[in-house]
Coordinates of C-alpha atoms in Angstrom, one line a residue:
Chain A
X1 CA 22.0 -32.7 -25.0
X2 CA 19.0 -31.1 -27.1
X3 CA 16.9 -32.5 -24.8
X4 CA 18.6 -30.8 -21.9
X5 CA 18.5 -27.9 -23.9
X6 CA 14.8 -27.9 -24.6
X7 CA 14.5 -28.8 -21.0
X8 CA 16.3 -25.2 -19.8
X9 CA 14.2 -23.0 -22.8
X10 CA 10.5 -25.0 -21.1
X11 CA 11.9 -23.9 -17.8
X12 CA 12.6 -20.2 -18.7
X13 CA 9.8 -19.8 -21.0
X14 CA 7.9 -20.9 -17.4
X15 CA 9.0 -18.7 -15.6
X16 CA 8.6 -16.1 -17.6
X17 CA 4.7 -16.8 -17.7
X18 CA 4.8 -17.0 -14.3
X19 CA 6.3 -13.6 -13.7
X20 CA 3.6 -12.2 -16.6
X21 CA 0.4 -14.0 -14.3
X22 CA 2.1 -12.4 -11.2
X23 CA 2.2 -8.5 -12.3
X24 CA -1.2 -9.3 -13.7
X25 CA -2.7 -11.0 -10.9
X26 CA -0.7 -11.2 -8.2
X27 CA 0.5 -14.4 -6.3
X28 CA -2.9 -14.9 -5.0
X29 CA -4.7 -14.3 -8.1
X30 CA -2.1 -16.2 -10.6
X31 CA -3.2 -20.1 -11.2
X32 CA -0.8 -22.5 -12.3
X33 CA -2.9 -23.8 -15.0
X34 CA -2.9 -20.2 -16.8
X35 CA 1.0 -20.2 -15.9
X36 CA 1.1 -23.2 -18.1
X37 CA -1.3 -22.1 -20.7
X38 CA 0.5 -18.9 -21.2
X39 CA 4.1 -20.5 -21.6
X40 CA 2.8 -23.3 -23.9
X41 CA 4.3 -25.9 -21.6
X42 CA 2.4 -29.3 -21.4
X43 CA 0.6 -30.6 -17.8
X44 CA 3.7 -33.0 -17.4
X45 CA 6.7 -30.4 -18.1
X46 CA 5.0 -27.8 -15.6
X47 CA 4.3 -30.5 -13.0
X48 CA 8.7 -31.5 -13.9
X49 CA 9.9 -28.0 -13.3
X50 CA 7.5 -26.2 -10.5
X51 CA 5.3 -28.3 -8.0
X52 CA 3.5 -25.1 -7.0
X53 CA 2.8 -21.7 -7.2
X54 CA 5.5 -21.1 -3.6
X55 CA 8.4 -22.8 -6.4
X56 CA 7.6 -20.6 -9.2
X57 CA 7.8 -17.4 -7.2
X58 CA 10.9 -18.5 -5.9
X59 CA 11.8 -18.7 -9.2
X60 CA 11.2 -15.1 -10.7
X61 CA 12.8 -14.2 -6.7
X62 CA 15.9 -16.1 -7.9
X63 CA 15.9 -15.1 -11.5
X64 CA 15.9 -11.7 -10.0
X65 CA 18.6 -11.8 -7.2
X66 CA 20.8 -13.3 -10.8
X67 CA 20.0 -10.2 -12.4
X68 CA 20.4 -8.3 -9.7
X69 CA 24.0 -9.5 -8.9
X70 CA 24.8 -8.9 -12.8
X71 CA 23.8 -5.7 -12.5
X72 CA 26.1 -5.2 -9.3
X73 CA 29.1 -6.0 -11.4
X74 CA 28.6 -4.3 -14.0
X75 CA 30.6 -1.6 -11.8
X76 CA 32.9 -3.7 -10.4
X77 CA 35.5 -2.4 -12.3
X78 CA 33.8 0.8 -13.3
X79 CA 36.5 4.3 -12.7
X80 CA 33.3 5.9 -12.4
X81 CA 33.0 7.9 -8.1
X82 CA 31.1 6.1 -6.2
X83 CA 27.9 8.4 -6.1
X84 CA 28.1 8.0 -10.1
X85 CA 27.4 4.0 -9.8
X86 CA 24.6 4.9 -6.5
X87 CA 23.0 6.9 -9.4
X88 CA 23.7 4.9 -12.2
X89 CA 22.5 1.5 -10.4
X90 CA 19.4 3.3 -9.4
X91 CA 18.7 4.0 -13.2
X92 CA 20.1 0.2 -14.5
X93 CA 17.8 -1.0 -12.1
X94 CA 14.6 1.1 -13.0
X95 CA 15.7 0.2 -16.9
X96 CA 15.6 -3.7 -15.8
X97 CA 12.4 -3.4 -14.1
X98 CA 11.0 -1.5 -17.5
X99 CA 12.8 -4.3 -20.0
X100 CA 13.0 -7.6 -17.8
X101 CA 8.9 -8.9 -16.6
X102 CA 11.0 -11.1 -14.2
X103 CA 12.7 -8.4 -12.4
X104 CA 9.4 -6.2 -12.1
X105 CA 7.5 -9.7 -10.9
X106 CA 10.3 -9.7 -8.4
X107 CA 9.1 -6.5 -7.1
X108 CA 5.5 -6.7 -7.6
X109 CA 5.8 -10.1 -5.0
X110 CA 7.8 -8.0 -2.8
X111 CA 5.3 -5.5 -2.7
X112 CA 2.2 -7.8 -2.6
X113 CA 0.9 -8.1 1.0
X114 CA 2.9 -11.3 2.6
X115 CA 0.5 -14.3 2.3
X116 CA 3.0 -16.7 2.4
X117 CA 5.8 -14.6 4.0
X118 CA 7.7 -15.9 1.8
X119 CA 10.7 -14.5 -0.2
X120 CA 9.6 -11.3 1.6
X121 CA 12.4 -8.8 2.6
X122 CA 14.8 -11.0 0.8
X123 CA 14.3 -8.7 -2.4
X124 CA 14.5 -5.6 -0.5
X125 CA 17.7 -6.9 1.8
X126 CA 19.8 -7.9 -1.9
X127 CA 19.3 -3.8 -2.7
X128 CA 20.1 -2.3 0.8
X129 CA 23.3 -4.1 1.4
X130 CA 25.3 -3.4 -1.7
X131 CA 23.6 -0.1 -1.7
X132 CA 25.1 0.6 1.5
X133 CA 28.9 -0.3 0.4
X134 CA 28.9 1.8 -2.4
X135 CA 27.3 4.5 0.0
X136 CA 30.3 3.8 2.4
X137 CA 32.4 4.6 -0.4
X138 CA 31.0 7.7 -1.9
X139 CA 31.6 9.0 2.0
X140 CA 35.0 7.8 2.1
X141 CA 35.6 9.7 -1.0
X142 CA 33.9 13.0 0.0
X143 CA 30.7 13.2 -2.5
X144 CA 28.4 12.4 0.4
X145 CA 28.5 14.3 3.5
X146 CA 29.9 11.7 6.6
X147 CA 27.3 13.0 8.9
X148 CA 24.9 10.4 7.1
X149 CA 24.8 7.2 8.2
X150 CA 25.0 4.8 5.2
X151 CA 22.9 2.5 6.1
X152 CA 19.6 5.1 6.8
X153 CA 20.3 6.7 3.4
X154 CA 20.3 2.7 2.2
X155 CA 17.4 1.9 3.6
X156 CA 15.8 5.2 2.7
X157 CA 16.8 4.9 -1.2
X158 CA 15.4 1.1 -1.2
X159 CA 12.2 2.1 0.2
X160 CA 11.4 5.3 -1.6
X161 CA 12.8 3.8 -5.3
X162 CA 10.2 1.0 -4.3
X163 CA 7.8 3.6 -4.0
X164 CA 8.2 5.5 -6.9
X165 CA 7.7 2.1 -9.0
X166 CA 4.5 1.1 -7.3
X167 CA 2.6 4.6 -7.6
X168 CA 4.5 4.4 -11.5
X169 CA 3.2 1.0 -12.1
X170 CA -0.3 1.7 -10.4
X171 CA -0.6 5.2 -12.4
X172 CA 1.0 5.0 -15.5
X173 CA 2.6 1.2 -15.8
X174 CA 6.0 2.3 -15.4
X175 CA 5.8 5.2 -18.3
X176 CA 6.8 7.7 -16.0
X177 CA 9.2 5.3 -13.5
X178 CA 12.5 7.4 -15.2
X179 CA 12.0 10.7 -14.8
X180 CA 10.2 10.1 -11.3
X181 CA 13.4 8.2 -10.5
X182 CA 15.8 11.3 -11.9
X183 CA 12.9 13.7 -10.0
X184 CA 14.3 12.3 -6.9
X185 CA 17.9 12.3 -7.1
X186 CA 17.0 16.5 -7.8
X187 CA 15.6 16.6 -4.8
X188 CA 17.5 14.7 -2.8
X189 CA 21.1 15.2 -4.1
X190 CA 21.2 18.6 -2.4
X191 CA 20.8 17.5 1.4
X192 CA 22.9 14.0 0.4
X193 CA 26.1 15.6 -1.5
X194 CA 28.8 16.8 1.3
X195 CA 29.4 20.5 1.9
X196 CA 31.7 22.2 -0.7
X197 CA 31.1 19.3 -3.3
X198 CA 28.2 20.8 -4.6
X199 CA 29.4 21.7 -7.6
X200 CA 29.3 17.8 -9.0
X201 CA 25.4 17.4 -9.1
X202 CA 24.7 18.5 -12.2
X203 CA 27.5 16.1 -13.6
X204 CA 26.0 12.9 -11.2
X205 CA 22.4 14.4 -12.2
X206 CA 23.4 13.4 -15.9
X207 CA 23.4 9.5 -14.7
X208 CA 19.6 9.6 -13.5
Chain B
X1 CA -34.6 5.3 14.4
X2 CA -32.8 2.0 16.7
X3 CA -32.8 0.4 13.9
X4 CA -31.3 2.9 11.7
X5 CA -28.5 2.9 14.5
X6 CA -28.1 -1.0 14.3
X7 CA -27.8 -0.6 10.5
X8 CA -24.5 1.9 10.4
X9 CA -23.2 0.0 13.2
X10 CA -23.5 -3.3 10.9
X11 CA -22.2 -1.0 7.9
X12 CA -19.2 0.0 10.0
X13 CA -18.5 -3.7 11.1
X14 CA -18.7 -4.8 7.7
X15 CA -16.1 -2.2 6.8
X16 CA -13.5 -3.1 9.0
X17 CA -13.6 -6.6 8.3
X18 CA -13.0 -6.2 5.3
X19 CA -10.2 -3.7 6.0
X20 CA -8.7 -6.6 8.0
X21 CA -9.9 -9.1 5.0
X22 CA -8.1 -7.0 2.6
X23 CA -5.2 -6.4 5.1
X24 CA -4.3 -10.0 5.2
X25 CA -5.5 -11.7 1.9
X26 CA -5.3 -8.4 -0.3
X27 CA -8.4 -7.7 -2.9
X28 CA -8.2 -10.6 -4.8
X29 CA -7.7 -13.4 -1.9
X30 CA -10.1 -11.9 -0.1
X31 CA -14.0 -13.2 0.4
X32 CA -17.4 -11.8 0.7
X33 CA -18.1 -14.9 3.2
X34 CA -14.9 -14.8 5.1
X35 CA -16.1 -10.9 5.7
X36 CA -19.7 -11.6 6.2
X37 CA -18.3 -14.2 8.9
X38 CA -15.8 -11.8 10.7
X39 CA -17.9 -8.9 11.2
X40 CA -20.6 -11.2 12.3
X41 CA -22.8 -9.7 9.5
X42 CA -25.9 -12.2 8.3
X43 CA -26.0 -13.0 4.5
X44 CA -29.2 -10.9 4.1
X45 CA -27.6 -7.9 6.1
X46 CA -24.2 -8.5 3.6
X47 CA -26.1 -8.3 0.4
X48 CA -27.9 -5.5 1.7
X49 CA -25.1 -3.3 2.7
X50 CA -22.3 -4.7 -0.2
X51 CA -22.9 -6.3 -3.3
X52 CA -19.6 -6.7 -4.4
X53 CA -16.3 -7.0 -2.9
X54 CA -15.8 -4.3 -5.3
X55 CA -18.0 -1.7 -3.2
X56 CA -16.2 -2.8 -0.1
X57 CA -13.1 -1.8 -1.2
X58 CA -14.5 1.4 -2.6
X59 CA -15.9 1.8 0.9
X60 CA -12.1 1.4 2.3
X61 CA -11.5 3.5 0.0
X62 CA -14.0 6.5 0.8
X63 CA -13.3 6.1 4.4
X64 CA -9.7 6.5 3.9
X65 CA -10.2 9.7 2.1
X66 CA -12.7 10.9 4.7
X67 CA -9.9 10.2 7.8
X68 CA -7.4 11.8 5.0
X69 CA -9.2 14.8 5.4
X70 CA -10.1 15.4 8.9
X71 CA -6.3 14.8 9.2
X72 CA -5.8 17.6 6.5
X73 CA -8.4 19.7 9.0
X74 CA -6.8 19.5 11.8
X75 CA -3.7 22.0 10.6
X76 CA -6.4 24.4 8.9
X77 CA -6.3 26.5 12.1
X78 CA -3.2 25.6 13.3
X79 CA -0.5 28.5 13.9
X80 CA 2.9 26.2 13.1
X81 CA 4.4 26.8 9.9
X82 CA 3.6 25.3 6.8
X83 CA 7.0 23.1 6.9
X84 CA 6.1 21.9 10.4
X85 CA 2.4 21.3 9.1
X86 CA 4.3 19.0 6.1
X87 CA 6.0 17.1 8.7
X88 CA 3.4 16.4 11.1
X89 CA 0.8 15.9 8.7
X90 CA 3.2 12.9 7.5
X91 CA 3.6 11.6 11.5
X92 CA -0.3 11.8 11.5
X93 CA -1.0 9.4 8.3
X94 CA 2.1 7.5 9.7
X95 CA 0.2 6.9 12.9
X96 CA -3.4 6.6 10.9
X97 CA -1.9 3.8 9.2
X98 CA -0.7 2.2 12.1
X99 CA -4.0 2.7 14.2
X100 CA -6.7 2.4 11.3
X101 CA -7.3 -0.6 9.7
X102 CA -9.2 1.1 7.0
X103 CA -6.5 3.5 6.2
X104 CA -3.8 0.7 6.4
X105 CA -6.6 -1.3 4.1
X106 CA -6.8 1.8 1.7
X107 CA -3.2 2.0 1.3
X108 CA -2.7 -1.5 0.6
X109 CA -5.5 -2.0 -1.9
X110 CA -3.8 1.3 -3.4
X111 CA -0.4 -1.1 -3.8
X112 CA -1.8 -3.9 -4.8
X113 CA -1.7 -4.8 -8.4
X114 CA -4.7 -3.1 -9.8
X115 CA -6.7 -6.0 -11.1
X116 CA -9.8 -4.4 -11.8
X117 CA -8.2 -0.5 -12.2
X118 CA -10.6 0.8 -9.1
X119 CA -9.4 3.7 -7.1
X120 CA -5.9 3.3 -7.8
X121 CA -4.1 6.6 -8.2
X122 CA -6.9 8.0 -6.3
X123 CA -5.4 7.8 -2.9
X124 CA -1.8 9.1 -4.0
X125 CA -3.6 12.0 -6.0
X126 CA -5.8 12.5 -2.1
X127 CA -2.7 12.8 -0.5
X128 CA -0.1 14.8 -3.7
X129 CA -2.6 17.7 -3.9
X130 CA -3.2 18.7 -0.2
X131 CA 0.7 17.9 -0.3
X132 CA 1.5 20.4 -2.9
X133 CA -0.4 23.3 -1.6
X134 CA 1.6 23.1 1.9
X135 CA 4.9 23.2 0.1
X136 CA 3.4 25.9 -1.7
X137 CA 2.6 27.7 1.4
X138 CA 6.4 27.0 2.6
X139 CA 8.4 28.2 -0.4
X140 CA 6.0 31.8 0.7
X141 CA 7.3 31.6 4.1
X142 CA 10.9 30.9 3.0
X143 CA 11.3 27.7 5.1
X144 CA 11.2 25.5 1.6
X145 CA 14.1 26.7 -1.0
X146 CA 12.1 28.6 -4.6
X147 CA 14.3 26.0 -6.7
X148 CA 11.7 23.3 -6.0
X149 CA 9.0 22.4 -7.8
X150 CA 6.4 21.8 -5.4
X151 CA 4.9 19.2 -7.5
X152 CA 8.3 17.7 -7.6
X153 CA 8.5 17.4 -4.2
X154 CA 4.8 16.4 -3.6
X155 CA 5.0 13.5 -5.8
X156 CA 8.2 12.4 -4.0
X157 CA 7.1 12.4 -0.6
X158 CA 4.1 10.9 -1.6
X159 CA 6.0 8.0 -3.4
X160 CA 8.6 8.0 -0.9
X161 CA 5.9 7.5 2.2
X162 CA 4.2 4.8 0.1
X163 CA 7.5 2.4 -0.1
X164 CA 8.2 3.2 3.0
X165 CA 5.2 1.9 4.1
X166 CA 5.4 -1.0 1.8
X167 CA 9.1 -2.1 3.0
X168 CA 8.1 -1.5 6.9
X169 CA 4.4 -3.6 6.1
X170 CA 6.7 -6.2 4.7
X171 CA 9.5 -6.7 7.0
X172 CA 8.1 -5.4 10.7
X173 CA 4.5 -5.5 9.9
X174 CA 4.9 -1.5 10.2
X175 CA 6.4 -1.7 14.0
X176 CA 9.6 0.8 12.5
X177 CA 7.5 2.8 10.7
X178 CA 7.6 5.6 12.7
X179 CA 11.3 5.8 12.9
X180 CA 11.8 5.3 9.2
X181 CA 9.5 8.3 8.6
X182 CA 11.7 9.8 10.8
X183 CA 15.2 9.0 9.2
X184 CA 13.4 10.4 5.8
X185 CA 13.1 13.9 7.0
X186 CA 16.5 13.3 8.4
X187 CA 17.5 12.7 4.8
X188 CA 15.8 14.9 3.0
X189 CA 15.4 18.2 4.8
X190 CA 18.9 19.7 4.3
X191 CA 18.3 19.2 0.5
X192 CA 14.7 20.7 1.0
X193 CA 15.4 23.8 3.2
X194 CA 15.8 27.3 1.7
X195 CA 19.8 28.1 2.3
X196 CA 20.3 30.0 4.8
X197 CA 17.0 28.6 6.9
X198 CA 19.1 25.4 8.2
X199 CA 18.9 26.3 12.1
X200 CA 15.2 25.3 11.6
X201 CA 15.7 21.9 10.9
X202 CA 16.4 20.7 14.8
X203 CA 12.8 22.0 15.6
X204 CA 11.4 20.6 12.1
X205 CA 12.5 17.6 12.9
X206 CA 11.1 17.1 16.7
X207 CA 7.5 16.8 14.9
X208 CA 8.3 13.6 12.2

């Protein structure tokens, strides 16, 4: 049981190396032996848990979809409209990214030209689908104008909050990811929010 | 003076392989053999023209900025208005990206995690500036509502072009990036137009 134990901390404390080598480096410029160095896992425990480089950033991919789908249901049961939780998942996400070196790994391999294709659109897909239901839902209940089609203002909030984090992380290392997250919602609130609702978007702009 | 011809030719070779190089492998994947080898380049004419794969990339990097602003030239004389100038100048880099290897390359090195700090931020700020004076220039004319901050909005265009890039690299190898640029405008220009300006958004929109 301790051993099993000790066995899921090496793993974790693995992958969380990993993820560190990856937003340093990148996948191509990570090496599994600094991966192991880093976590303070011995030859035979890294060669145990992760074969290769394509397993560990399946890994931190994993980890991430986990935290992902936490964060998701976090609102679940929230009372909050549905444009409230679009806004506040943006936020929870860019806080994650800030706090969690797996989730921003994630991203940064997402984001890092496709060598192995792998994992590749499978971060961006787990953000556009449930990203589109809640979208479907703020229409339904008349915060965002019906003329939008939920799954262009998806794709478009995917791709432009992945934006915002690589020109943060390249400019600043994610110091200025929230307000450039909340900087977007001003601007883009206006032509989102359906006619005669404008009055909520100083309340929603709170959640940014 | 033939062989001064010969040499920029060689230069220019050299360049675009390693636009390709840094396309497909990214900066730190990349090799000053596997570009000496593509571009057909000798080893005496590789060490002659680039030292260091860092040089190429600031080569990329220059080049980019040099196509960024013939773009930027083009609308200097032009008689549209300084919204329609926004969007086109957007369809342009769009295009650019999809034609140019070395813009494309430029970009991408500009994602990539920046191992050794070079030129990153410098091709979002090459792009934010020129950005910013246009929205001035449209908030004058009344097309772009006062309320905006036109740094605001510069940096979010900017930011949101980059990850839509990123996401239409990554999925379609940029074959929907046009109409993804497209849906953006289609987004965000009824939140961007001055109020009472909307009936100029069908014509806006024919140029993204």
């Amino acid at each position: 049981m301790a051993q099993q134990a000790r066995a899921i901390a090496t793993r974790r404390a693995i992958i969380e190396a990993a993820a560190t080598e990856f937003i340093e480096h990148g996948f191509t410029g990570a090496s599994i032996a600094d991966i192991a160095e880093r976590s303070g896992a011995t030859k035979g425990a890294m060669y145990f848990h992760f074969r290769s480089k394509e397993l560990l950033a399946q890994a931190v991919i994993e980890q991430q979809q986990e935290a992902n789908a936490a964060l998701q249901e976090q609102f679940v049961t929230s009372d909050l409209s549905a444009l409230a939780i679009l806004v506040s998942m943006v936020r929870e996400l860019g806080l994650q990214m800030k706090n969690d070196v797996v989730v921003l790994a994630a991203m940064r391999l997402a984001v890092e030209i496709p060598e192995s294709e792998q994992g590749t659109g499978a971060t961006y897909e787990a953000w556009a689908a449930p990203t589109e239901v809640v979208i479907e839902h703020a229409i339904a209940q008349g915060d965002i104008r019906d003329t939008l089609e939920p799954g262009t203002l998806s794709r478009l909030l995917v791709a432009s909050f992945t934006g915002i984090q690589t020109v943060s992380f390249a400019t600043t290392r994610l110091d200025d990811l929230m307000p450039r997250l909340r900087e977007m919602w001003t601007v883009m609130l206006p032509g989102i929010v359906a006619p005669g609702r404008e009055h909520i978007i100083p309340d929603v702009l709170q959640r940014a």
